Coordinates of C-alpha atoms and ligand atoms in Angstrom, one line a residue:
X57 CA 109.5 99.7 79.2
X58 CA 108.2 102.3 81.7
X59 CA 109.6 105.3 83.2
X60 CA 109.0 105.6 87.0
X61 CA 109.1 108.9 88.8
X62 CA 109.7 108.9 92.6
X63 CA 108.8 111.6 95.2
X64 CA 108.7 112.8 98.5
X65 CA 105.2 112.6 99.4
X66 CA 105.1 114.7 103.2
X67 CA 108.3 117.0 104.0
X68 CA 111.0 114.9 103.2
X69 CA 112.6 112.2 104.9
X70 CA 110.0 109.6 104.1
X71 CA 113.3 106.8 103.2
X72 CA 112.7 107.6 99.5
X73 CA 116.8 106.1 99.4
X74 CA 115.4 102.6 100.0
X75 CA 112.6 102.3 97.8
X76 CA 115.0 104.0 95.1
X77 CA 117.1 101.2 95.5
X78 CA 114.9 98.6 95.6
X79 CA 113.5 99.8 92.4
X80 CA 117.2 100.9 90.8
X81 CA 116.8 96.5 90.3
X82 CA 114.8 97.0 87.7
X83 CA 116.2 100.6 85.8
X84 CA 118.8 101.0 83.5
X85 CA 119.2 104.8 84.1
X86 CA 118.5 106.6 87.2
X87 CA 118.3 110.5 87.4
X88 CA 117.8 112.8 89.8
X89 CA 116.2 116.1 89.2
X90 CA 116.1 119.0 91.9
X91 CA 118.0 119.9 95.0
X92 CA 121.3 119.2 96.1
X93 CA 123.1 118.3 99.0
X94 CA 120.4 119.4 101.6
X95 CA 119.0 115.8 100.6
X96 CA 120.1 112.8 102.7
X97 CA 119.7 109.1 101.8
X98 CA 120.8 106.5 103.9
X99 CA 121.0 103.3 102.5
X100 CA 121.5 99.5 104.6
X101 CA 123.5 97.1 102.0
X102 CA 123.7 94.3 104.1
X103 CA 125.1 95.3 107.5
X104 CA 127.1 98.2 105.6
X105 CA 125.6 101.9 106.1
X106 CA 126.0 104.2 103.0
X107 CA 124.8 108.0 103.3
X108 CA 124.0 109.9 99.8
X109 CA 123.1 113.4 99.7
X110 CA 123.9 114.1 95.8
X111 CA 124.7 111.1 93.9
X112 CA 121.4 109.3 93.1
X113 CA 121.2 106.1 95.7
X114 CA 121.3 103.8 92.2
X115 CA 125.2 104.4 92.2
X116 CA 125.2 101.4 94.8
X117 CA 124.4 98.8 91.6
X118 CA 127.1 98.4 89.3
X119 CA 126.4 99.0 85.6
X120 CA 123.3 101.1 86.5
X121 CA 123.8 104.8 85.4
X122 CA 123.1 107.3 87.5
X123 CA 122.2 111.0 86.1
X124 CA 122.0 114.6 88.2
X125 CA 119.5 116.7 85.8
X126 CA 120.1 119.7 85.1
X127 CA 117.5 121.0 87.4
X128 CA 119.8 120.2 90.4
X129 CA 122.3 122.8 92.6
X130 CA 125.6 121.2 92.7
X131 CA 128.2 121.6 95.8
X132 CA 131.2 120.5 93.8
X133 CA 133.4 119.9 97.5
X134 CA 130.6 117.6 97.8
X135 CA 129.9 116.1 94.7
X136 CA 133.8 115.3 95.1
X137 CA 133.8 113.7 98.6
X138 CA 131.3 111.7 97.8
X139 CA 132.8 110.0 94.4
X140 CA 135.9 109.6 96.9
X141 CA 133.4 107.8 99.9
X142 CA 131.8 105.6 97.0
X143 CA 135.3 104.7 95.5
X144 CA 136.6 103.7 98.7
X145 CA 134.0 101.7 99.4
X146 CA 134.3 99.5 96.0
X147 CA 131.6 101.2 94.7
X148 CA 131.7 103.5 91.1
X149 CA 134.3 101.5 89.5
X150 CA 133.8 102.7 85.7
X151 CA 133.0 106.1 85.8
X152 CA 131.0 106.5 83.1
X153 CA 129.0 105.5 85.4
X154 CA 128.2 108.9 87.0
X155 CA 126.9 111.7 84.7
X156 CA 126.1 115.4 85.5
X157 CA 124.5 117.6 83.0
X158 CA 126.2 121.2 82.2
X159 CA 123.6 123.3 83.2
X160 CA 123.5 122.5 86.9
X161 CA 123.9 125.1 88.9
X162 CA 127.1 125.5 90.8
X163 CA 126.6 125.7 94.5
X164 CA 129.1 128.7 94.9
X165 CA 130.7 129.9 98.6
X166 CA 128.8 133.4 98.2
X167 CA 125.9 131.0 98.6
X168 CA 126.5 129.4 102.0
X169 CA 127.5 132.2 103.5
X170 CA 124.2 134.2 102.7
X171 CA 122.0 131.1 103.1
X172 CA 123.9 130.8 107.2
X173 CA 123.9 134.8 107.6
X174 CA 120.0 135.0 106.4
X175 CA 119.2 132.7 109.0
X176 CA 120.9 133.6 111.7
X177 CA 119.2 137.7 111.0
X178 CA 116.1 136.1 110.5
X179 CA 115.6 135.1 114.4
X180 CA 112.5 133.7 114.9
X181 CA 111.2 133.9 111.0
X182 CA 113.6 131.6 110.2
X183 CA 113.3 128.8 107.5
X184 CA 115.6 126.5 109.2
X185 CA 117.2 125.7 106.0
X186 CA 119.9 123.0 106.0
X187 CA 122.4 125.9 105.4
X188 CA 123.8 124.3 102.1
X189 CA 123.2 127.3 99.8
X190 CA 120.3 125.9 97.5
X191 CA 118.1 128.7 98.4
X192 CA 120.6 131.4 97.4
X193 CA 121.9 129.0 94.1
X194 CA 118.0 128.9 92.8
X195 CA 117.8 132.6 93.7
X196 CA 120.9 133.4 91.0
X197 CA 119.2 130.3 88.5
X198 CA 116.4 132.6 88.4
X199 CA 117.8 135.8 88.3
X200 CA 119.9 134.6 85.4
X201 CA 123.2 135.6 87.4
X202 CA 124.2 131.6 88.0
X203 CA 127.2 129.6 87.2
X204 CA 126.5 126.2 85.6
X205 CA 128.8 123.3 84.9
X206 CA 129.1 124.3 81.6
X207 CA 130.7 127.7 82.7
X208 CA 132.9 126.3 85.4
X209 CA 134.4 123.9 82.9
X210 CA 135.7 126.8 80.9
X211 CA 138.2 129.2 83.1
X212 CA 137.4 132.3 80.9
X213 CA 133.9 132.4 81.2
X214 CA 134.4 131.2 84.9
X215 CA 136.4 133.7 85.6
X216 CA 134.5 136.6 83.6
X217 CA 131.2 135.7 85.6
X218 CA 132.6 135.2 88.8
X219 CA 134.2 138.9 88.5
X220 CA 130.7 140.2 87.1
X221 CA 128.6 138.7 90.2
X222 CA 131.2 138.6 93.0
X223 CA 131.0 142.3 93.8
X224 CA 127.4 142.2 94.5
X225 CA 127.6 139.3 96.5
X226 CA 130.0 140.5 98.3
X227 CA 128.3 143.9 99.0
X228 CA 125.7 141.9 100.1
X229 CA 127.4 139.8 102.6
X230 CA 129.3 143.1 104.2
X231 CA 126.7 145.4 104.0
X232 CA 123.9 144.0 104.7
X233 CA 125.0 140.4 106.2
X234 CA 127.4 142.0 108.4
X235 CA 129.8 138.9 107.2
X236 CA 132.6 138.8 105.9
X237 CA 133.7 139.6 101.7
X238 CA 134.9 137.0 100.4
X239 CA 137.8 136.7 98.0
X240 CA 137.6 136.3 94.0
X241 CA 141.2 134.5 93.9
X242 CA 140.8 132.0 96.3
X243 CA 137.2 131.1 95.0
X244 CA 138.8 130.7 91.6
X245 CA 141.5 128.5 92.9
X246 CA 139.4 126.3 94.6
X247 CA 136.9 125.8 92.0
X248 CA 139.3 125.8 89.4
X249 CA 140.7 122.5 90.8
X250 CA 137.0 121.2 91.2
X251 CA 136.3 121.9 87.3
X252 CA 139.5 119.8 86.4
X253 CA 138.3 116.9 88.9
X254 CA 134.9 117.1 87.4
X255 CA 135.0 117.5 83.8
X256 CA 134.9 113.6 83.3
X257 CA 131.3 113.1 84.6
X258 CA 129.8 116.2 82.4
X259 CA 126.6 115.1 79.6
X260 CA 124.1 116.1 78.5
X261 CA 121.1 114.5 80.9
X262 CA 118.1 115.5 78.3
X263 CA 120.0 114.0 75.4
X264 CA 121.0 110.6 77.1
X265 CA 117.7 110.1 79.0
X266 CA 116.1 110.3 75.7
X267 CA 118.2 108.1 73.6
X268 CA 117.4 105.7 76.4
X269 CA 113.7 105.9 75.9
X270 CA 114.0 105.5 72.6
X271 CA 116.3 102.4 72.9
X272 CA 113.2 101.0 75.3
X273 CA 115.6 101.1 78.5
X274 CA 113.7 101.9 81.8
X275 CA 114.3 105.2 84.0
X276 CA 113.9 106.1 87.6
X277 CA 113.2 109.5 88.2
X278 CA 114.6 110.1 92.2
X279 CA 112.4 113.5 93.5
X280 CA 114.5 114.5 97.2
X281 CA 113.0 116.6 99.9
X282 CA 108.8 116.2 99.7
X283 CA 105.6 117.1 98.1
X284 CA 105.0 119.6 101.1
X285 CA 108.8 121.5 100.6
X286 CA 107.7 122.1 96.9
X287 CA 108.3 126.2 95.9
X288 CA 105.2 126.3 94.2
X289 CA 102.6 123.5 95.9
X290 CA 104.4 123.2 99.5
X291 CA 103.7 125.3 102.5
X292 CA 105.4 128.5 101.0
X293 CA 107.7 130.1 102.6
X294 CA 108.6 127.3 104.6
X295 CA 109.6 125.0 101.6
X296 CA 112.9 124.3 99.6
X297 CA 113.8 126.6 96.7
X298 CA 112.5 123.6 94.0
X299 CA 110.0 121.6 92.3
X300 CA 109.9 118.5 94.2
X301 CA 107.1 117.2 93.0
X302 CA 106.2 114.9 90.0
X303 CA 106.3 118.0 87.4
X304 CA 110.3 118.8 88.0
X305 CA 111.0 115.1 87.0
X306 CA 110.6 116.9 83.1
X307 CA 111.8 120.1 83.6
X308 CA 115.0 119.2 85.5
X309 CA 115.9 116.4 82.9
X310 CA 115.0 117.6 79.7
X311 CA 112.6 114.4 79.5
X312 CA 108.9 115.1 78.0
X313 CA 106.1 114.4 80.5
X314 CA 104.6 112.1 77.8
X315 CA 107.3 109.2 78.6
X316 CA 106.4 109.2 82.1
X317 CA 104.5 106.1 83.4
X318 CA 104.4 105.7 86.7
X319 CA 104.5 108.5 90.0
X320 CA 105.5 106.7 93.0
X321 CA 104.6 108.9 96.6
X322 CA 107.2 107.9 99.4
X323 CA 105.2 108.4 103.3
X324 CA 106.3 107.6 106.2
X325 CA 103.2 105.4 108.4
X326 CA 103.7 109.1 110.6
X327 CA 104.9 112.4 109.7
X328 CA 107.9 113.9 110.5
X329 CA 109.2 117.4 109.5
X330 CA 112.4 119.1 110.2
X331 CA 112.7 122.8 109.8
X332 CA 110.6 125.2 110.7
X333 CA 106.8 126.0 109.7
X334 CA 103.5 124.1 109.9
X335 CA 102.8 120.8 110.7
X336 CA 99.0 120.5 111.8
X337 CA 99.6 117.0 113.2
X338 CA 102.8 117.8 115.3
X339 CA 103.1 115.9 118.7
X340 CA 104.9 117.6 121.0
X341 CA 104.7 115.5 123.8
X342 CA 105.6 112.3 125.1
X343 CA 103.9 110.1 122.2
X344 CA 105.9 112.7 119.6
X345 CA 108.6 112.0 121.6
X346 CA 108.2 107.8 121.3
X347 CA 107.7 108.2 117.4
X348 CA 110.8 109.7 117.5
X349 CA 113.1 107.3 119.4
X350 CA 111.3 104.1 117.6
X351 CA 111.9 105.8 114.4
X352 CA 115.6 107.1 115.1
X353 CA 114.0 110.5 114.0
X354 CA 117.2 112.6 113.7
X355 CA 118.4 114.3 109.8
X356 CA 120.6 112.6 108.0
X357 CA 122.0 115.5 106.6
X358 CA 122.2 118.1 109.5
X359 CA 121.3 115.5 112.5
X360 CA 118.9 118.3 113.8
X361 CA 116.2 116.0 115.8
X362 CA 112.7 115.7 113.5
X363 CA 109.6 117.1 114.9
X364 CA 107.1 114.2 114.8
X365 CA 102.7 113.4 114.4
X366 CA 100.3 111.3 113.6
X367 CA 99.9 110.6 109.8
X368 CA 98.3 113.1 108.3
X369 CA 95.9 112.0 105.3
X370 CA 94.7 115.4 104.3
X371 CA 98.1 116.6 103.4
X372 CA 98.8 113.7 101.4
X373 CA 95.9 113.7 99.7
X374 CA 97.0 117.2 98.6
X375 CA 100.7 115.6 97.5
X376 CA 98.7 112.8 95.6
X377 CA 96.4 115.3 93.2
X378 CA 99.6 117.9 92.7
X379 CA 101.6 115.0 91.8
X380 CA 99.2 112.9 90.0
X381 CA 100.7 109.7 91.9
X382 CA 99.7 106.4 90.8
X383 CA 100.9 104.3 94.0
X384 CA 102.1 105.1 97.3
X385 CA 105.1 103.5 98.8
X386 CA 104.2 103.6 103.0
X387 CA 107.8 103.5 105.2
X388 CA 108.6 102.7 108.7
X389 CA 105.6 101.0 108.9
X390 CA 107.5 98.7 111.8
X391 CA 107.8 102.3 114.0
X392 CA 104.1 101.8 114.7
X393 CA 104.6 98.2 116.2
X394 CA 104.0 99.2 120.0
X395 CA 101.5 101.6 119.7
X396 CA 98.5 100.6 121.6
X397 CA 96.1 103.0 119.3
X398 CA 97.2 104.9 116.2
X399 CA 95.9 107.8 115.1
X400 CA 95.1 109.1 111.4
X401 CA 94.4 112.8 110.5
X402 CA 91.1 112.5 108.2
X403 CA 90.0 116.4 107.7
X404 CA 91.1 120.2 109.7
X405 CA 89.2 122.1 111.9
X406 CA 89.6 125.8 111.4
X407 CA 87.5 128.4 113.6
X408 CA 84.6 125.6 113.3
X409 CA 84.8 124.4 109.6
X410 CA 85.2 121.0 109.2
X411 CA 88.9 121.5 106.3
X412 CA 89.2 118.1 103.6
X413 CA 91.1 119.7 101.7
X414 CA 95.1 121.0 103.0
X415 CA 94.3 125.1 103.0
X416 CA 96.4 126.7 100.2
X417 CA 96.4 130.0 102.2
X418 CA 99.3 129.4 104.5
X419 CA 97.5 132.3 107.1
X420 CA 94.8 129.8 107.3
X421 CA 97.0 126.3 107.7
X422 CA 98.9 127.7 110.8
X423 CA 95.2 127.7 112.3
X424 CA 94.2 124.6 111.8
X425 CA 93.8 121.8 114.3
X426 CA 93.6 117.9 113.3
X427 CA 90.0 115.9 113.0
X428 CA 91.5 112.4 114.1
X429 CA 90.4 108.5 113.3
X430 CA 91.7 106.3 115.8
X431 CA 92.9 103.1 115.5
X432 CA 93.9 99.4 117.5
X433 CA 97.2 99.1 116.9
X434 CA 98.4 95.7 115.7
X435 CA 101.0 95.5 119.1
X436 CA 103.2 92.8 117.4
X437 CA 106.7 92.6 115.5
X438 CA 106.0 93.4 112.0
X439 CA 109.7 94.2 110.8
X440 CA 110.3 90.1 109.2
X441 CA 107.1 90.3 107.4
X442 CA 107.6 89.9 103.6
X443 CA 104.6 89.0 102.0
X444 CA 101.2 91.1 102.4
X445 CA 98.5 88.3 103.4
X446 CA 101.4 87.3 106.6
X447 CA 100.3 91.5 108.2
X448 CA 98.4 91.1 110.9
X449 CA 94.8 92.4 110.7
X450 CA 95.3 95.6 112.2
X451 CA 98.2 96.9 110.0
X452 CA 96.1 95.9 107.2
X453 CA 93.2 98.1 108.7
X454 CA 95.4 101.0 108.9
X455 CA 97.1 100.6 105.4
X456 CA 93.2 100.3 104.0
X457 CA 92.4 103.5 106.0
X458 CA 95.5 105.4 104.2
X459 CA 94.2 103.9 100.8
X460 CA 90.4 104.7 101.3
X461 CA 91.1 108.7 102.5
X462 CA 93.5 108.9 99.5
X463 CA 92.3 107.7 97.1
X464 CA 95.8 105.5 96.1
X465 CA 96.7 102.1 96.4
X466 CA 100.2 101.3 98.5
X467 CA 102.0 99.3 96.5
X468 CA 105.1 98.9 98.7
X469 CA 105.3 98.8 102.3
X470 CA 108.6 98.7 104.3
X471 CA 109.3 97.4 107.7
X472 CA 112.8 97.9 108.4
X473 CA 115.6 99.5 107.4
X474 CA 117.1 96.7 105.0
X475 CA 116.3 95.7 101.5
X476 CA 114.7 92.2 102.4
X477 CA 112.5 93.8 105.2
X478 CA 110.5 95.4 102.1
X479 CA 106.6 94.2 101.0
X480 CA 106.1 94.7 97.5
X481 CA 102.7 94.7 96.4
X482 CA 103.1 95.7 92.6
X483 CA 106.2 96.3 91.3
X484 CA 105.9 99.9 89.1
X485 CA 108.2 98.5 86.3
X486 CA 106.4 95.6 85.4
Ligands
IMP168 P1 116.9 124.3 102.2 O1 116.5 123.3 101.2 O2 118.2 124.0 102.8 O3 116.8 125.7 101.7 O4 115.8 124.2 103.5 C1 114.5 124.6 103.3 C2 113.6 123.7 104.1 O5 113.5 122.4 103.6 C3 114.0 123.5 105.6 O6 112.8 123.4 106.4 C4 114.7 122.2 105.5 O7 114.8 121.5 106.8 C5 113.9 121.5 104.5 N1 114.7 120.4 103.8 C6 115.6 120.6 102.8 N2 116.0 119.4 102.4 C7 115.4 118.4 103.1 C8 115.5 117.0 103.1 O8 116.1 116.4 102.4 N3 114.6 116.4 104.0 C9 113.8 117.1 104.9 N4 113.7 118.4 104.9 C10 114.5 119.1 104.0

């Protein structure tokens, strides 16, 4: 038995959906445990294409059970479409398939709207959140003025906390936002039909995950977003509103950190960010500009175009200490394939002094400036390769390089979008 948690390990986008389903083979129960619908998987099953930005990316593999933890927002329009999409796909055929635990937080329309209106007043200091609400949802989780499952389930208390919190919300969006109020019975319409639809999928995610464990079952833990977007360890305030990293895998199941086994880092073989804020190894030039066409570098959630750079080994050395990862799993690896040299990011420079470690003071990150190691690149097709020994020299070189300045061994390395273009080195469960 072991229990396998899966991150993020730059800012996001590192095609943690893949190596989620590659390793789904292997779990019985798959849960995720932060976020919401600002994340965006996209999965190749054969020639099919499958976007997920809520349901864990395990739903594609019948009989596994897929779990959203309690420490995740939840868009229930969303949630909804994407049963629907799945359904009509021949996917999610029994669905006790599916659970979501009560005390998610309900991703409400008050939300969106001041999430979008924030932006758009902020001007240049903007985020560039994905405009989903989740900022604005985790605000009210912490404030204790959230709805949960739980409470949307039951049209009394619905109703009664809806009336208490709508006022302000509202005061907020006119006042302040210069948007417009928005109205308490069409919200409760609306969501009232959502609680109906979703009232089959509601558990108890702590209680299940934990009767697995004890039943010697295997779980994946899916993180979404990355290491670097982390409220507390990412590069505050341009970061999503959770705890992406390893710790949230407990606190947003209800699952002690004691049954955890394995933490698996997702990076890309490059960086990419979308968003605003720093990004030391940014290329914004015509080599950015390659990474990004080779790599199809456009959100799957908003398709805003991904700022792109060289791979930078000092922040993920920071994402592989806060995490406490035990493996990395190194993506897109096939993007690099025409690059006569690569480069690798091995310490900062900031007004003279030679950085190792990623600055925690964000005032002194934005001045930083990469120390580079350059590499031959390997200048071959690398995307049929399936076994590790049949890499050419080169893209061993550079995979040795990430290991050495990281101090963690890649144990999978994909080269192409599908499951059989995948090199597995160790396989976490075993
Ligand atoms: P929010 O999560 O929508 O509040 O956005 C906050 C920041 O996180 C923005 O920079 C987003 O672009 C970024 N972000 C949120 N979700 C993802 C994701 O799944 N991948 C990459 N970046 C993300």
């Amino acid at each position: 038995m072991a229990n396998v948690i899966i991150v993020g390990a730059q800012w996001g986008d590192e095609g943690k959906g893949k190596v989620v389903d590659i390793y789904t083979e292997n779990a019985n129960d798959v849960a995720r445990f932060q976020g919401g619908n600002n994340a965006g998987h996209t999965l190749v099953v054969g020639n099919e294409k499958t976007v997920l930005h809520l349901i864990p990316s395990g739903i594609l593999h019948p009989g596994k059970r897929c779990i959203i933890g309690n420490g995740v927002v939840l868009d229930p329009k969303i949630f909804l479409q994407e049963i629907e999409g799945l359904k009509a796909k021949g996917y999610l055929k029994d669905d006790s398939q599916l659970v979501v635990d009560g005390n998610v937080h309900i991703i409400m329309p008050y939300h969106k709207a001041i999430d979008i209106a924030r932006e758009k007043a902020s001007g240049a200091r903007k985020i560039g959140t994905t405009g989903r609400g989740i900022g604005p949802t985790y605000e009210d989780k912490i404030g204790r003025r959230g709805i949960r499952l739980n409470d949307l389930v039951n049209p009394q208390v619905f109703a009664r906390k809806l009336k208490e919190v709508l006022p302000e919300k509202n005061f907020m969006l006119e006042k302040f936002l210069g948007e417009p109020a928005l109205a308490e019975e069409a919200i409760i319409e609306e969501y009232t039909g959502y609680a109906l639809q979703l009232k089959k999928y509601l558990g108890c995610a702590s209680t299940l995950l934990n009767q697995s464990i004890r039943e010697g079952h295997n779980i994946l833990f899916e993180g979404a977003q990355g290491s670097l977007l982390d409220v507390d360890h990412g590069t505050y305030p341009y970061v999503t509103s959770s705890s992406t990293i390893s710790g949230g895998a407990c606190t947003g199941t209800g699952v002690g950190p004691r049954f955890m086994d394995e933490i698996i880092g997702i990076s890309k073989a490059y960086v990419t960010r979308v968003g605003e804020g720093p990004f030391p190894t940014e290329l914004n030039d015509a080599m950015g500009e390659k990474l990004q066409k080779a790599g199809n570098e456009f959100g799957a959630t908003t398709g805003r175009p991904r700022r792109t750079g060289w791979f930078d080994a000092v922040a993920l050395r920071e994402a592989v200490r806060t995490n406490g990862m035990t493996g990395l799993a190194i993506t897109k690896m096939d993007v690099l394939n025409d690059f006569d040299t690569i480069k690798v990011c091995t310490a900062y420079s900031y007004k003279g002094e030679l950085l190792e470690d990623f600055p925690r003071d964000f005032e002194v990150l934005r001045e930083c400036h990469p120390v580079y190691e350059e590499l031959e690149g390997w200048k071959s097709d690398i995307s049929t390769v399936t076994e590790f020994d049949q890499l050419p020299e080169k893209a061993v070189s550079y995979l040795k390089k990430i290991e050495e300045i990281t101090g963690c061994p890649a144990i999978l390395v994909s080269v192409g979008p599908r499951r059989d273009q995948t090199i597995q080195v160790k396989n976490p469960f075993a």
